[in-house]
Coordinates of C-alpha atoms in Angstrom, one line a residue:
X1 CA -30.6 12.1 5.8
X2 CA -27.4 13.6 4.2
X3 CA -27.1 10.8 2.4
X4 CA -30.3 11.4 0.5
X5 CA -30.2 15.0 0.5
X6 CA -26.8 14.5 -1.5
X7 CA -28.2 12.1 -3.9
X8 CA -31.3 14.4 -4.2
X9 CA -29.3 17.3 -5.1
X10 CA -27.0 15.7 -7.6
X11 CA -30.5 14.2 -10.1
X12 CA -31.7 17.2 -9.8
X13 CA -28.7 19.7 -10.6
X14 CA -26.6 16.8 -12.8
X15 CA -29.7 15.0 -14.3
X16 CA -32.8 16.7 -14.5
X17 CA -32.1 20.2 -15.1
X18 CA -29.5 19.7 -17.6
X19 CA -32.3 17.3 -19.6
X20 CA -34.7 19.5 -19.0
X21 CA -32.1 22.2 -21.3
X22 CA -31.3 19.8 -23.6
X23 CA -35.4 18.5 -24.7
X24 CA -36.5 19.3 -27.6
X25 CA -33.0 20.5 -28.8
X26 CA -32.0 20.9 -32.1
X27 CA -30.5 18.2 -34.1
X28 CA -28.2 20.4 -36.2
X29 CA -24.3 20.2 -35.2
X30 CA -22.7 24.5 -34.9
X31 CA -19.6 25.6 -33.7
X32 CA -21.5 26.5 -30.6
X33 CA -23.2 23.3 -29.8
X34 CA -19.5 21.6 -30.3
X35 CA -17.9 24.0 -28.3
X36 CA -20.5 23.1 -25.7
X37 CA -20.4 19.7 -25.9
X38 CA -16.7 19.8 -25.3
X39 CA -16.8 22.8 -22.3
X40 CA -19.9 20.0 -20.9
X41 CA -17.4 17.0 -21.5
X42 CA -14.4 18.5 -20.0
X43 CA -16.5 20.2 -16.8
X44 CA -17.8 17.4 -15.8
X45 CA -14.9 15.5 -15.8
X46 CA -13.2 18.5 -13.8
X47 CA -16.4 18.1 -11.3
X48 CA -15.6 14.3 -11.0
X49 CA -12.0 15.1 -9.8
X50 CA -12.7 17.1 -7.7
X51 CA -14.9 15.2 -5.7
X52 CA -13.0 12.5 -5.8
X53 CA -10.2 14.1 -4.2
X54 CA -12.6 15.7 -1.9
X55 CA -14.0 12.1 -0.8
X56 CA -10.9 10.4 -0.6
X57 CA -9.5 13.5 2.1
X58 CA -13.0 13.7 4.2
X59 CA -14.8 10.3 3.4
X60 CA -17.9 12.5 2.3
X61 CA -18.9 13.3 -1.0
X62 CA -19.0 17.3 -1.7
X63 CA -22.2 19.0 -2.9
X64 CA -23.0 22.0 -4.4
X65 CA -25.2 22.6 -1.3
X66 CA -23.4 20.9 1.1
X67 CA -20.8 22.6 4.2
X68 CA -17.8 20.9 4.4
X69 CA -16.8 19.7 7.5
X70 CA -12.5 19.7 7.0
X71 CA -10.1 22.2 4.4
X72 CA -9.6 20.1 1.7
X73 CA -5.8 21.1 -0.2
X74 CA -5.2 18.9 -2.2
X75 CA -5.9 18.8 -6.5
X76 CA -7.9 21.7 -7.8
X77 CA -8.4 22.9 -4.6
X78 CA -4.8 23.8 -4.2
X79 CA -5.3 26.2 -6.8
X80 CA -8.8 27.2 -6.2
X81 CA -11.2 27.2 -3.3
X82 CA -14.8 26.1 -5.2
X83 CA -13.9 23.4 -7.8
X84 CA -17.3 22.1 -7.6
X85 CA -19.1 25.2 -8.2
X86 CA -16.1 26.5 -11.3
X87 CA -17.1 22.8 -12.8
X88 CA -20.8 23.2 -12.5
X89 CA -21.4 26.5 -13.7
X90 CA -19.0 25.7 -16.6
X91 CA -20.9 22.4 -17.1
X92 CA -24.7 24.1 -17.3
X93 CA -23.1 26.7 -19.6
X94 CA -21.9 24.1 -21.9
X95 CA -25.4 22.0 -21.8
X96 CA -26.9 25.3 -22.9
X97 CA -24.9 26.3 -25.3
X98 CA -25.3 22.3 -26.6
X99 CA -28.9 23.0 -26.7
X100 CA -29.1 26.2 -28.7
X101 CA -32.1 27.3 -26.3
X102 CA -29.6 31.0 -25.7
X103 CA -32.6 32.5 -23.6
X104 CA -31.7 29.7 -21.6
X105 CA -28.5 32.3 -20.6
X106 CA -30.2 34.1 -18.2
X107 CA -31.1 31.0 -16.4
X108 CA -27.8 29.8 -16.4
X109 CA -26.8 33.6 -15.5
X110 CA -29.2 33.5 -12.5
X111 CA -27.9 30.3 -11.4
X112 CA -24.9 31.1 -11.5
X113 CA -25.2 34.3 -9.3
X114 CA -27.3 32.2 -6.7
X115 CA -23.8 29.8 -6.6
X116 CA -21.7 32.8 -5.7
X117 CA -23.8 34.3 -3.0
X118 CA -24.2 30.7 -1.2
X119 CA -21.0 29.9 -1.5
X120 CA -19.6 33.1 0.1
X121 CA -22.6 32.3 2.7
X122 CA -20.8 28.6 3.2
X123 CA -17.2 29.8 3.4
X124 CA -18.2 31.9 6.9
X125 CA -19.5 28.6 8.4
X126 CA -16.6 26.7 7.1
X127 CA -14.2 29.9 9.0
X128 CA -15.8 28.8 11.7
X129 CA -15.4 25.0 11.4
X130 CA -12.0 24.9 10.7
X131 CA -9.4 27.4 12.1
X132 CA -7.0 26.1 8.9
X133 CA -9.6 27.5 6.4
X134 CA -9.2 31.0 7.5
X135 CA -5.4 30.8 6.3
X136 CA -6.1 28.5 3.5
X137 CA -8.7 31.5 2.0
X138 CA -6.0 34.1 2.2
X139 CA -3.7 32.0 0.0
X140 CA -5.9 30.6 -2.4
X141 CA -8.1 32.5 -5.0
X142 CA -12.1 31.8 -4.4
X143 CA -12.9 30.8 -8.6
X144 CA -10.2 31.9 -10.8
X145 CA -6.6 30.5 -10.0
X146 CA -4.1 33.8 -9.7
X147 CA -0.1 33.5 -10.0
X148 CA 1.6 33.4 -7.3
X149 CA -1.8 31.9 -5.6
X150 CA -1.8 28.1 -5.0
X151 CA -0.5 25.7 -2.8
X152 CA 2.5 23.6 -3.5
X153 CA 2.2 19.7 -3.6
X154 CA 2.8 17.9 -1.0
X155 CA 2.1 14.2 -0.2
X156 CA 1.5 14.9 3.7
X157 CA -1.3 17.4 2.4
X158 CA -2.4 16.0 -1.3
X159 CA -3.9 12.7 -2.8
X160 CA -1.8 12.1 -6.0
X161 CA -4.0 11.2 -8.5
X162 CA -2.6 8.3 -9.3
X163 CA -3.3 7.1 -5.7
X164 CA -7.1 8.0 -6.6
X165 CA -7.2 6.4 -10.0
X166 CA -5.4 3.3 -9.2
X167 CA -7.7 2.9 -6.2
X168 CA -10.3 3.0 -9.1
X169 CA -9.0 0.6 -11.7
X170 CA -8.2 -1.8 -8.9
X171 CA -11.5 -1.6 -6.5
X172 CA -13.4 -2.6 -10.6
X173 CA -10.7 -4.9 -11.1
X174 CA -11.3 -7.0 -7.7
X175 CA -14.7 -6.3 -7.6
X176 CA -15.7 -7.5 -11.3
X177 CA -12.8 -10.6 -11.7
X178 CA -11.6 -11.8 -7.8
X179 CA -14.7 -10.7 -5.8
X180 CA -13.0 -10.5 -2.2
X181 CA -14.7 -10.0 1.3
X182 CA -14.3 -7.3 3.6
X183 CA -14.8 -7.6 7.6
X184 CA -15.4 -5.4 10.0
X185 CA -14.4 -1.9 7.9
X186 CA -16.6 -0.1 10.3
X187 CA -13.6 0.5 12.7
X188 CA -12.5 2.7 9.6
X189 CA -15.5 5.2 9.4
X190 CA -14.1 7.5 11.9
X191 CA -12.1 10.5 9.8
X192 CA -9.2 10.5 12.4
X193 CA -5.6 9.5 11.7
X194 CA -4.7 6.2 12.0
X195 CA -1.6 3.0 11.6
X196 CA -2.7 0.3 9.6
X197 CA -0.8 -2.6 10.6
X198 CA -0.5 -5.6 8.4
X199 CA 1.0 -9.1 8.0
X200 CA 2.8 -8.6 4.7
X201 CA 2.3 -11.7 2.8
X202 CA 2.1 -11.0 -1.0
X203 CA 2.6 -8.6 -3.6
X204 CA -1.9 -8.7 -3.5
X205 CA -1.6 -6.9 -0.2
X206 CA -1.4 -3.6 -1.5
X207 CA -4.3 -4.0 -4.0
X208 CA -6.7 -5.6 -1.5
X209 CA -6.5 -2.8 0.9
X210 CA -7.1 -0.5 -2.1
X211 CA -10.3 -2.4 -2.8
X212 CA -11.2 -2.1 1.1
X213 CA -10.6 1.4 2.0
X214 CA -12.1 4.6 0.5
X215 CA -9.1 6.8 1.6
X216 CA -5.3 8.2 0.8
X217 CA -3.3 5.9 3.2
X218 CA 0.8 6.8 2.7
X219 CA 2.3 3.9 3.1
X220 CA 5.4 3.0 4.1
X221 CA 8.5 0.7 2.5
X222 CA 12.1 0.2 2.5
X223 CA 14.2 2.4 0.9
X224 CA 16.1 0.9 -1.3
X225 CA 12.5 -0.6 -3.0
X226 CA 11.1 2.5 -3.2
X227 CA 14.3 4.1 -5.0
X228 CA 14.3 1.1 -7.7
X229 CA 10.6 1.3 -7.9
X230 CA 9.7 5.1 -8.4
X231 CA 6.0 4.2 -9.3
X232 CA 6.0 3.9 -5.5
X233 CA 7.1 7.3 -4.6
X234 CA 4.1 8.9 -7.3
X235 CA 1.6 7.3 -4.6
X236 CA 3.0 9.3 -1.3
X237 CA 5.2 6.2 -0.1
X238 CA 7.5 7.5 2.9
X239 CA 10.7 5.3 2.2
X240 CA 12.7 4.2 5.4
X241 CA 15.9 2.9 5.3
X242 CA 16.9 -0.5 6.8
X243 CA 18.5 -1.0 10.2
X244 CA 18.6 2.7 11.5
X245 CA 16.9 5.4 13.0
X246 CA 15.9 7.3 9.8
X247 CA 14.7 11.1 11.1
X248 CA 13.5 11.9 7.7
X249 CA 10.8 9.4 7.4
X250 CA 9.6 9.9 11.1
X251 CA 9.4 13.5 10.3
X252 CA 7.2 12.5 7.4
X253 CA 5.0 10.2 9.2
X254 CA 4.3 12.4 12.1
X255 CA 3.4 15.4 9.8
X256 CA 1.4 13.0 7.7
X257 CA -0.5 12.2 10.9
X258 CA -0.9 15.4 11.6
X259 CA -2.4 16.2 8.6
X260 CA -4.8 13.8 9.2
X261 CA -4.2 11.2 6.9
X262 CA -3.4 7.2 7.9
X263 CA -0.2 5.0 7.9
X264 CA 0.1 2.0 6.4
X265 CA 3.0 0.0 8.0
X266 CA 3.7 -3.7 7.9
X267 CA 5.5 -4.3 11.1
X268 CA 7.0 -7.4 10.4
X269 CA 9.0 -5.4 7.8
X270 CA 9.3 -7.7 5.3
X271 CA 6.9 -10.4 3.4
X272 CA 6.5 -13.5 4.5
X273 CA 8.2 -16.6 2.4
X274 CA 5.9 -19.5 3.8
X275 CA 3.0 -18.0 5.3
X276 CA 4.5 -17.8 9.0
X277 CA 3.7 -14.5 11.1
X278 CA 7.7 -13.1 11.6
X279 CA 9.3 -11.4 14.8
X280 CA 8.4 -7.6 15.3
X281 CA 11.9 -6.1 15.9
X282 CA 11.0 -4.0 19.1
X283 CA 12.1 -0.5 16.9
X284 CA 8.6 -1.0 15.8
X285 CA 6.5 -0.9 18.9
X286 CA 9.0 2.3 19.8
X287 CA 7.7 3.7 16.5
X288 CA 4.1 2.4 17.2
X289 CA 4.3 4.1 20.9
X290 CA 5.8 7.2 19.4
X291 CA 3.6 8.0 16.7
X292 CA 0.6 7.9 19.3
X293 CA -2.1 6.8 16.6
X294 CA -4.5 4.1 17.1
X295 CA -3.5 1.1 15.6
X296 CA -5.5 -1.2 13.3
X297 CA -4.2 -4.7 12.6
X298 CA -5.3 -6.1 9.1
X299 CA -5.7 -9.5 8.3
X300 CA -5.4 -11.5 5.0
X301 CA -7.3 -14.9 4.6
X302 CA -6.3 -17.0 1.2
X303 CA -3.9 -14.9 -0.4
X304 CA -0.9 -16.8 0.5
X305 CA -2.3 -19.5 -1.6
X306 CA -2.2 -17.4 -4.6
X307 CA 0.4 -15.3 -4.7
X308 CA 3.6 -16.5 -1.9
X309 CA 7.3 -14.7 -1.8
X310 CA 8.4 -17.9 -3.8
X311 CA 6.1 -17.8 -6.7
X312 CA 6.5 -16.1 -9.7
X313 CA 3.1 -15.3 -10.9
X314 CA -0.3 -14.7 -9.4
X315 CA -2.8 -17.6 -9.5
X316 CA -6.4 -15.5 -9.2
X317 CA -8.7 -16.6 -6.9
X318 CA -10.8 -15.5 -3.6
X319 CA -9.6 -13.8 -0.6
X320 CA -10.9 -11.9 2.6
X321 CA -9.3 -9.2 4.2
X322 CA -10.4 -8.5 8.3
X323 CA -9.6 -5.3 10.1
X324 CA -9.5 -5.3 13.4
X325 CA -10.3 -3.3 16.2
X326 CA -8.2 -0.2 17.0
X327 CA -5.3 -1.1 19.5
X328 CA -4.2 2.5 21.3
X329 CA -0.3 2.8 21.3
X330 CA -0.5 3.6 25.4
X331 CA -2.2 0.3 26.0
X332 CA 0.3 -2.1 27.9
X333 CA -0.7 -5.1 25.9
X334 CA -0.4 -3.4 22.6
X335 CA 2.0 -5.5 21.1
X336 CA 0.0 -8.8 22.3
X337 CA -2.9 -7.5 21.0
X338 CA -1.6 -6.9 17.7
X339 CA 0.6 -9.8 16.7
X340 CA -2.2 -12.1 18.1
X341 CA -4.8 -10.3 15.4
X342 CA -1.7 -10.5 13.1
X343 CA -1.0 -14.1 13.4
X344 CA -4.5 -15.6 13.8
X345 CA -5.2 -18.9 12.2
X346 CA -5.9 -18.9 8.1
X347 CA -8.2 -22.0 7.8
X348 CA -6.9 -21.7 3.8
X349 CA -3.9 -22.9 4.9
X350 CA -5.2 -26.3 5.2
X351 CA -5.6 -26.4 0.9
X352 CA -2.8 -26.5 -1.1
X353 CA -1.9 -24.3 -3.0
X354 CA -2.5 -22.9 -6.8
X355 CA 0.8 -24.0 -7.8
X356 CA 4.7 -25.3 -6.7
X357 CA 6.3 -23.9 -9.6
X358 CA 9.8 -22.2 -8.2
X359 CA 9.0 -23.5 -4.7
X360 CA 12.5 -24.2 -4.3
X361 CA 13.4 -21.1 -3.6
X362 CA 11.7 -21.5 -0.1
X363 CA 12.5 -25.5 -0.1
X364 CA 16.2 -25.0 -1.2
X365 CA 16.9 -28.6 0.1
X366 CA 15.5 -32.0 0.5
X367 CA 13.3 -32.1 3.5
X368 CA 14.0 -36.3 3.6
X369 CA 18.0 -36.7 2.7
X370 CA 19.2 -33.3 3.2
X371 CA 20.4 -32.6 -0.2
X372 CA 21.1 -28.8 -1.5
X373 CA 19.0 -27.5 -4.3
X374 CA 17.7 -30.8 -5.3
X375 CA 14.0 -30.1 -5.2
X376 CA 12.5 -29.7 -8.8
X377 CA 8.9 -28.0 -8.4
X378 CA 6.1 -28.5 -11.0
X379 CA 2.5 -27.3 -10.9
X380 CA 1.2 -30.3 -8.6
X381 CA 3.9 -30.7 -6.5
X382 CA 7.5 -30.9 -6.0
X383 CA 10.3 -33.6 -6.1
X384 CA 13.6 -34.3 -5.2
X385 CA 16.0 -35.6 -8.1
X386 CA 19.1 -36.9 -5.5
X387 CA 16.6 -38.9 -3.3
X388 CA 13.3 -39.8 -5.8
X389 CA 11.2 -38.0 -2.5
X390 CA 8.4 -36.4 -4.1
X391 CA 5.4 -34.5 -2.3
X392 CA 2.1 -34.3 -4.3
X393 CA 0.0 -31.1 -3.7
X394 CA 0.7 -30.6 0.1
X395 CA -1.1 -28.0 1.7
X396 CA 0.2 -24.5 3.1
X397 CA 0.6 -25.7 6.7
X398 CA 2.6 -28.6 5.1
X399 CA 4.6 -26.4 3.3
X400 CA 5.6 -24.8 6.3
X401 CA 6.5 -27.8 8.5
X402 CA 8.5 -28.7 5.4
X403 CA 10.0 -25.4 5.1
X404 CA 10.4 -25.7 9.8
X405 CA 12.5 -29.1 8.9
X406 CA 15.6 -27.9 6.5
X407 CA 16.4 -24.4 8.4
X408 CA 19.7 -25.0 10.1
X409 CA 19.3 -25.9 13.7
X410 CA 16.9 -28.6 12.9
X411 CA 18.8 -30.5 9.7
X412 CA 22.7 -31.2 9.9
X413 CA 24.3 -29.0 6.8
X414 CA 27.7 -29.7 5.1
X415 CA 29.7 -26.6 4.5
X416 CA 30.6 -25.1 2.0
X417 CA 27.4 -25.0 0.0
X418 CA 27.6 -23.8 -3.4
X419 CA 26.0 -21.7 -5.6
X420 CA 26.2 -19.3 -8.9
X421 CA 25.6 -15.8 -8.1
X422 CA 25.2 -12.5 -10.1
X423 CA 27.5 -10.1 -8.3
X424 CA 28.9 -6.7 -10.1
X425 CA 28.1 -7.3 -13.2
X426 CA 29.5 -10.6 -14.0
X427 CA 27.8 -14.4 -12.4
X428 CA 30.3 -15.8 -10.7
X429 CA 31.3 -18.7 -7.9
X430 CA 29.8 -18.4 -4.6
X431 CA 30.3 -20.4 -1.2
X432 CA 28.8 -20.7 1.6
X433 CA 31.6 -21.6 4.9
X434 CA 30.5 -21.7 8.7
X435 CA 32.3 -18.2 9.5
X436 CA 32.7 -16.7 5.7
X437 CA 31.0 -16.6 2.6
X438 CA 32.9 -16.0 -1.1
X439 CA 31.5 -14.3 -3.9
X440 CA 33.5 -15.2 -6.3
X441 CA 37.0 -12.7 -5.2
X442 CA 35.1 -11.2 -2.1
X443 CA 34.7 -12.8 1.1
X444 CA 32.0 -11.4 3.1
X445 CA 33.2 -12.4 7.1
X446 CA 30.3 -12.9 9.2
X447 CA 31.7 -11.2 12.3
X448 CA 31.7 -8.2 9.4
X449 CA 28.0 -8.5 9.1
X450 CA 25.1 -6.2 10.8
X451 CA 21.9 -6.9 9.4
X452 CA 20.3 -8.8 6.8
X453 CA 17.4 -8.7 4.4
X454 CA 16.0 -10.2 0.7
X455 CA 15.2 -7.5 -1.9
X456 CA 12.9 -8.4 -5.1
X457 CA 12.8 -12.0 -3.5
X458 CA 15.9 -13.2 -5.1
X459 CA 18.5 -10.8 -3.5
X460 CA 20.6 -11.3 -0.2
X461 CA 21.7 -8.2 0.8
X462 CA 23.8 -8.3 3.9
X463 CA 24.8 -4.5 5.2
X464 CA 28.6 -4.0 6.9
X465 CA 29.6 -1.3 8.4
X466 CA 30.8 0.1 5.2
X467 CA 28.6 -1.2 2.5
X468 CA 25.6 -3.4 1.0
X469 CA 26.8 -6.0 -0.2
X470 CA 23.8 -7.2 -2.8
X471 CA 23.9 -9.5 -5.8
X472 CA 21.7 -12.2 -7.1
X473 CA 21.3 -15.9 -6.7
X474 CA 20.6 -18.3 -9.2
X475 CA 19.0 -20.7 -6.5
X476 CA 17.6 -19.2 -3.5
X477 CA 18.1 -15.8 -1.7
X478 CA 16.6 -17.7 1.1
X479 CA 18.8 -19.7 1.7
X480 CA 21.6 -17.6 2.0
X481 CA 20.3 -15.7 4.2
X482 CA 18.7 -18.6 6.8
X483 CA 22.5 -20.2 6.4
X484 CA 24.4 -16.8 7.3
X485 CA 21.6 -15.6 10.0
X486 CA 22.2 -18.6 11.7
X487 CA 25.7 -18.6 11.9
X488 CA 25.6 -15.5 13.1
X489 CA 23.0 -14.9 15.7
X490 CA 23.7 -19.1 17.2
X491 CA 26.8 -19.4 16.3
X492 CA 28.6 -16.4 16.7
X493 CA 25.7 -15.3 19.5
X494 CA 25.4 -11.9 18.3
X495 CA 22.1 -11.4 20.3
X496 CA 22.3 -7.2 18.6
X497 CA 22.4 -8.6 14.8
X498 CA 19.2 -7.4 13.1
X499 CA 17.4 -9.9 10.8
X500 CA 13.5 -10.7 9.3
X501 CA 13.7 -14.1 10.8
X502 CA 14.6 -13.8 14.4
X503 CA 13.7 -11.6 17.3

């Protein structure tokens, strides 16, 4: 019934009343039909964002006649309290100054007084609705912004606007060009906080759960992305730095709860290279616990296909993404409950995929003789040029049995294994030895080591107690990382060393 009553209201004071103005109009262009052509123009656009950023804080579109039900504070509305009804009364004044009808003044007049009086009349019941609103009207001007008057930005209270129009672009982009289905988003109606968790496969991850949710979700990524990539601050990312207990990003994410406004966390903490569901460091389920939000586990059918760690471009094609139902932090078989959702079976992974091109950066050696950074990858397929072995569009669940059968532990490996490496500002020598590694004059000693991770897919960074040590290999980031992890955590049984591929 609100529904209709909404859609009612905006034909008749958008659409009908506004024609109604302009029939009959003159066809002669004045200054005064230009100037409200461009006041109309401008207005409505105002209007639009305004309700946009209304919709995208409440889930329910604003009227002009319509009580809100929570204190929006976010884009005009952090400067004044009735956007909607500044935008419309500006927008009628410019359709009759567009028309030339003048006597059509007093109408506009009369409206316009009617707008005030109801909207003092709504601002009582929304007092009344929401304790915030009381302090929110005696900071913020009613119709005309005032100096001094307004409330500053912040992503735990405002949706940027680039969150709202890249939700836009993207939700016309998927929609029109790689049509994608969405399951069970009823568990996302209800306007309370909540942690989305998802298995972080792909780059497409993001944009998917644009195209599936109708809110501002802050999301949150590793630090040291989020610094390179600023874009990703603009959208209300909370960065969090690697392998410690980061008090600033909590902070953020319990006031962004607060606020009302979801999390979107991948707990894995890391995307995957070949499809596999990775160990949830137990940190996770403490933040998970702490946070005290119901969880809801998201799901993505297909897109490994199309877009994996290794690849390096996106092959379009069709997708699904599955919520499931929300998981409550207190539950004792929370973390079951979501990894099982988490690492549910894709049946896509039975295809092959779009393409093998630089799939030896997840393959760094021959699955059949052993041999490192022999595997040559081509759009059908891949080869290796030491043995002849060659493997002709295998599908995703191959892929991974191929990728199971070279990681150390299951293939013998020579030491050292070599490589060329970008590393301060110069590419130099780099070896891989069972309790050291050399970059070119530095040797990184494993019993040195903390923690691990891959940045932009072809970084190893591995963190000491006194620095990152990051540079860039001309092979595979992978494998440096699967080599050292596994000396480390087997061989040198550090059971406390923190990495994306082992609990």
């Amino acid at each position: 019934m609100k529904t209709l009553s909404y859609i009612a209201e905006s034909i008749l004071l958008w659409g009908v009343l506004p024609l109604w103005i302009l029939s009959g109009s003159a066809s002669g262009i004045g200054f005064l039909a230009v100037a409200g052509l461009v006041t109309a123009v401008v207005s409505a656009a105002f209007s639009l964002y305004s309700t946009l950023v209304a919709f995208y804080w409440t889930g329910k579109f604003p009227g002009l006649l319509t009580v809100q039900n929570q204190t929006v504070t976010s884009g005009p509305y952090r400067f004044i309290r009735q956007p909607l009804y500044v935008g419309y009364s500006l927008f009628l004044l410019g359709v009759v100054l567009l028309s030339g009808k003048y006597l059509f003044l007093v109408l506009w007049a009369g409206i316009c007084c009617c707008l005030l009086l109801y909207t003092l009349f709504i601002e009582k019941k929304l007092v009344d609705r929401d304790e915030r609103y009381a302090k929110y009207r005696e900071t913020v001007p009613l119709l005309l912004p005032g100096r001094g008057k307004y409330i500053p930005f912040d992503f735990t209270r405002c949706v940027p606007w680039l969150f709202i129009a890249t939700s836009l672009v993207v939700k016309f982009l998927v929609l029109v060009l790689l049509p994608s289905k969405v399951k069970n988003a009823r568990v996302l109606k209800e306007r309370k906080p909540f942690i989305i968790a998802l298995a972080h496969q792909t780059h497409y991850d993001g944009p998917l759960l644009f195209y599936s949710i109708w809110r501002y979700i802050r999301f949150v990524g590793t630090a040291i992305y989020v610094d390179r990539m600023k874009l990703l601050r603009n959208f209300g990312t909370i960065p969090v730095k690697r392998y410690t207990i980061d008090t600033s990003a909590i902070r953020q994410m319990l006031s962004t709860i607060k606020e009302g406004i979801p999390l979107g966390i991948a707990p894995e903490a890391a995307r995957s290279w070949d499809g596999k569901f990775l160990s949830v460091k137990k940190e996770i389920w403490k933040l998970f616990k702490m946070l005290k939000t119901p969880i809801i586990p998201v799901k993505f059918y297909g897109i490994q296909r199309l877009w994996p760690r290794w690849a390096g471009i996106f092959s379009p094609g069709f997708s699904t993404v599955e919520f499931g139902d929300p998981v409550q932090p207190d539950d004792p078989e929370m973390e079951r409950k979501i990894s099982d959702f988490l690492s549910k079976e894709d049946p896509t992974f039975d295809k092959p995929y779009r393409s093998y091109r630089h799939i030896e950066r997840l393959i760094w050696r021959c699955p059949s003789c052993g041999k490192v950074g022999s595997i040559e990858s081509f759009r059908r397929g891949f080869s290796c040029n030491s043995c002849g072995k060659s493997w002709n569009r295998p599908s995703v669940n191959e892929v991974i049995e191929l990728h199971e059968k070279i990681k150390p532990g299951n293939m013998g490996l020579s030491f050292p294994v070599k490589d060329r490496v970008f590393f301060r500002g110069e590419e130099v020598d780099g070896l891989i030895m069972e309790d050291s590694a050399m970059i070119g004059d530095f040797s990184l000693k494993y019993s040195d080591i903390k923690n691990s991770s891959i940045e932009k897919s072809i970084e190893p960074v591995f963190g000491t107690a006194d620095e990152m040590v990051i540079f860039k290999s001309n092979s595979s980031a992978l494998m440096w990382q699967e080599i050292i992890d596994f000396q480390i955590k087997f061989r040198l049984k550090r059971g406390d060393y923190h990495t994306d591929l082992w609990g």
